[in-house]
Short mmCIF file of C-alpha atoms in Angstrom, two decimals:
data_model
loop_
_atom_site.label_atom_id
_atom_site.label_comp_id
_atom_site.label_asym_id
_atom_site.label_seq_id
_atom_site.Cartn_x
_atom_site.Cartn_y
_atom_site.Cartn_z
CA UNK A 674 105.12 132.42 100.60
CA UNK A 675 107.87 130.59 102.47
CA UNK A 676 105.54 127.69 103.32
CA UNK A 677 104.62 127.31 99.62
CA UNK A 678 108.30 127.11 98.66
CA UNK A 679 108.97 124.55 101.39
CA UNK A 680 105.99 122.46 100.27
CA UNK A 681 107.18 122.64 96.65
CA UNK A 682 110.69 121.55 97.66
CA UNK A 683 109.31 118.69 99.78
CA UNK A 684 107.10 117.45 96.92
CA UNK A 685 109.96 117.56 94.44
CA UNK A 686 112.65 115.96 96.60
CA UNK A 687 110.41 113.26 98.07
CA UNK A 688 108.97 112.32 94.67
CA UNK A 689 112.40 112.30 92.99
CA UNK A 690 113.82 109.92 95.56
CA UNK A 691 110.88 107.54 95.75
CA UNK A 692 110.71 104.99 92.95
CA UNK A 693 107.05 104.28 93.72
CA UNK A 694 104.17 106.67 94.31
CA UNK A 695 100.55 105.99 95.25
CA UNK A 696 98.17 107.71 92.84
CA UNK A 697 94.40 108.13 92.98
CA UNK A 698 93.00 109.63 89.81
CA UNK A 699 89.62 111.14 89.20
CA UNK A 700 87.98 111.35 85.82
CA UNK A 701 87.71 114.81 84.31
CA UNK A 702 84.54 116.58 85.45
CA UNK A 703 81.64 116.55 83.03
CA UNK A 704 78.80 119.08 82.74
CA UNK A 705 76.72 116.67 84.86
CA UNK A 706 79.14 116.95 87.80
CA UNK A 707 82.49 115.75 89.12
CA UNK A 708 84.10 112.63 87.75
CA UNK A 709 84.21 109.33 89.62
CA UNK A 710 87.29 108.48 91.71
CA UNK A 711 89.50 105.64 90.56
CA UNK A 712 91.23 103.22 92.96
CA UNK A 713 94.58 104.17 94.46
CA UNK A 714 97.45 102.42 92.67
CA UNK A 715 101.15 102.07 93.31
CA UNK A 716 102.92 103.31 90.17
CA UNK A 717 106.57 103.64 89.13
CA UNK A 718 107.55 107.00 87.71
CA UNK A 719 110.35 109.45 87.04
CA UNK A 720 110.53 113.08 88.11
CA UNK A 721 111.20 115.19 85.03
CA UNK A 722 110.99 118.96 84.56
CA UNK A 723 108.82 119.60 87.61
CA UNK A 724 106.36 116.71 87.31
CA UNK A 725 106.01 112.97 87.87
CA UNK A 726 105.97 111.20 84.48
CA UNK A 727 104.26 107.83 84.05
CA UNK A 728 103.80 105.37 81.22
CA UNK A 729 101.06 102.76 81.09
CA UNK A 730 97.72 101.48 79.81
CA UNK A 731 99.39 99.27 77.24
CA UNK A 732 100.20 95.55 77.06
CA UNK A 733 102.72 94.65 79.76
CA UNK A 734 102.64 98.14 81.32
CA UNK A 735 101.06 99.48 84.50
CA UNK A 736 97.38 100.51 84.43
CA UNK A 737 96.60 104.22 84.77
CA UNK A 738 92.92 104.24 85.82
CA UNK A 739 91.32 107.64 86.29
CA UNK A 740 94.31 109.54 84.91
CA UNK A 741 92.68 111.45 82.07
CA UNK A 742 94.01 114.53 80.33
CA UNK A 743 92.84 117.60 82.23
CA UNK A 744 91.76 115.56 85.24
CA UNK A 745 93.07 115.67 88.76
CA UNK A 746 95.00 113.18 90.88
CA UNK A 747 96.13 112.86 94.47
CA UNK A 748 99.68 111.56 94.92
CA UNK A 749 101.06 110.10 98.14
CA UNK A 750 104.83 109.72 98.36
CA UNK A 751 106.53 107.27 100.67
CA UNK A 752 109.96 107.38 102.23
CA UNK A 753 112.40 105.26 100.27
CA UNK A 754 114.24 104.03 103.36
CA UNK A 755 111.42 103.57 105.91
CA UNK A 756 108.41 103.21 103.61
CA UNK A 757 106.27 105.64 105.63
CA UNK A 758 104.13 108.34 104.02
CA UNK A 759 106.01 111.64 103.61
CA UNK A 760 103.72 113.95 101.68
CA UNK A 761 100.42 113.95 99.81
CA UNK A 762 100.01 116.40 96.95
CA UNK A 763 97.44 117.33 94.32
CA UNK A 764 98.23 117.19 90.63
CA UNK A 765 96.80 118.06 87.27
CA UNK A 766 97.04 115.25 84.71
CA UNK A 767 98.52 116.15 81.33
CA UNK A 768 98.66 113.47 78.64
CA UNK A 769 101.60 113.92 76.30
CA UNK A 770 101.08 113.43 72.57
CA UNK A 771 103.45 110.92 71.01
CA UNK A 772 106.44 112.20 69.03
CA UNK A 773 106.35 115.73 70.44
CA UNK A 774 109.45 117.24 72.06
CA UNK A 775 107.81 116.95 75.53
CA UNK A 776 106.93 113.28 74.91
CA UNK A 777 110.44 112.50 73.64
CA UNK A 778 112.04 114.12 76.71
CA UNK A 779 109.74 112.27 79.15
CA UNK A 780 110.19 108.93 77.36
CA UNK A 781 113.97 109.41 77.38
CA UNK A 782 113.84 109.57 81.18
CA UNK A 783 111.25 106.78 81.57
CA UNK A 784 113.18 104.42 79.29
CA UNK A 785 116.17 104.48 81.62
CA UNK A 786 114.03 103.47 84.62
CA UNK A 787 111.89 100.76 82.99
CA UNK A 788 112.98 97.39 84.33
CA UNK A 789 112.66 94.09 82.48
CA UNK A 790 111.18 95.49 79.29
CA UNK A 791 110.47 92.70 76.80
CA UNK A 792 111.47 94.74 73.76
CA UNK A 793 114.56 96.70 74.90
CA UNK A 794 115.48 99.46 72.45
CA UNK A 795 112.15 99.16 70.59
CA UNK A 796 110.28 100.17 73.75
CA UNK A 797 109.69 103.86 72.79
CA UNK A 798 108.09 102.85 69.48
CA UNK A 799 105.76 100.43 71.33
CA UNK A 800 104.90 103.12 73.86
CA UNK A 801 104.05 105.53 71.02
CA UNK A 802 101.75 102.94 69.40
CA UNK A 803 100.13 101.24 72.38
CA UNK A 804 100.60 103.22 75.61
CA UNK A 805 99.94 106.57 77.23
CA UNK A 806 102.56 108.87 78.74
CA UNK A 807 101.19 111.28 81.34
CA UNK A 808 102.64 114.03 83.53
CA UNK A 809 101.32 114.67 87.03
CA UNK A 810 101.99 118.37 87.51
CA UNK A 811 101.82 119.58 91.12
CA UNK A 812 99.16 122.22 91.73
CA UNK A 813 100.95 123.49 94.83
CA UNK A 814 98.40 122.04 97.24
CA UNK A 815 99.69 119.57 99.81
CA UNK A 816 97.71 117.77 102.47
CA UNK A 817 98.50 115.98 105.66
CA UNK A 818 98.85 112.27 104.96
CA UNK A 819 95.79 110.38 106.22
CA UNK A 820 95.98 108.92 109.70
CA UNK A 821 96.00 105.19 110.34
CA UNK A 822 96.56 102.31 108.01
CA UNK A 823 95.42 102.55 104.42
CA UNK A 824 95.83 98.81 103.92
CA UNK A 825 93.40 97.48 101.35
CA UNK A 826 92.76 94.27 99.52
CA UNK A 827 94.95 94.10 96.37
CA UNK A 828 93.21 95.12 93.16
CA UNK A 829 92.53 92.38 90.62
CA UNK A 830 95.47 91.77 88.32
CA UNK A 831 96.38 89.39 85.51
CA UNK A 832 99.81 88.93 87.14
CA UNK A 833 100.49 85.36 88.18
CA UNK A 834 103.37 83.19 89.27
CA UNK A 835 104.73 81.28 86.29
CA UNK A 836 104.82 77.93 88.06
CA UNK A 837 105.00 76.49 91.58
CA UNK A 838 108.28 76.77 93.45
CA UNK A 839 110.50 73.69 93.03
CA UNK A 840 110.19 71.11 95.82
CA UNK A 841 113.94 71.28 96.47
CA UNK A 842 113.92 75.05 97.10
CA UNK A 843 113.52 74.86 100.91
CA UNK A 844 116.52 72.52 101.15
CA UNK A 845 118.65 74.77 98.94
CA UNK A 846 117.82 77.79 101.06
CA UNK A 847 118.66 75.96 104.28
CA UNK A 848 122.06 74.88 102.86
CA UNK A 849 122.97 78.52 102.16
CA UNK A 850 122.22 79.52 105.73
CA UNK A 851 124.33 76.71 107.17
CA UNK A 852 127.34 77.67 105.02
CA UNK A 853 127.24 81.36 106.03
#
């Protein structure tokens, strides 16, 4: 019993303090067998009422592949200061219905952590129309983080640099170093 409480405390504290978690979702099992695993993604989140809450799958928001209501996910949490893996835990995925008290509470927390939102105060209405809000609820099972490097080729993304860096940038950067 003591080990379970320690694992629960580790999951909660590590996930609260890390602004980024690595999540691998699996589709909900069908009568034909288990669902297919989705790729592991780095996702921003907030810890709220005992679970990691995420928003995504809408225009301008993070993708949430394999995170389906009732499905399972594996979450790996990194250390905020060193970046190393701290704990890996299993979760049940719960999709929150828009405009319910649970959704409102989760969105209230997520709204405060969303950086560079294009629509500011109108963000919750857009999330209700176009996005999904999910909770990753710990099942209590933790695992040893995998050994070795998990480095992988970046997943395809529509993200691009807006334009090439200005030609004068290297000179400007060198001037700052000389002054300091």
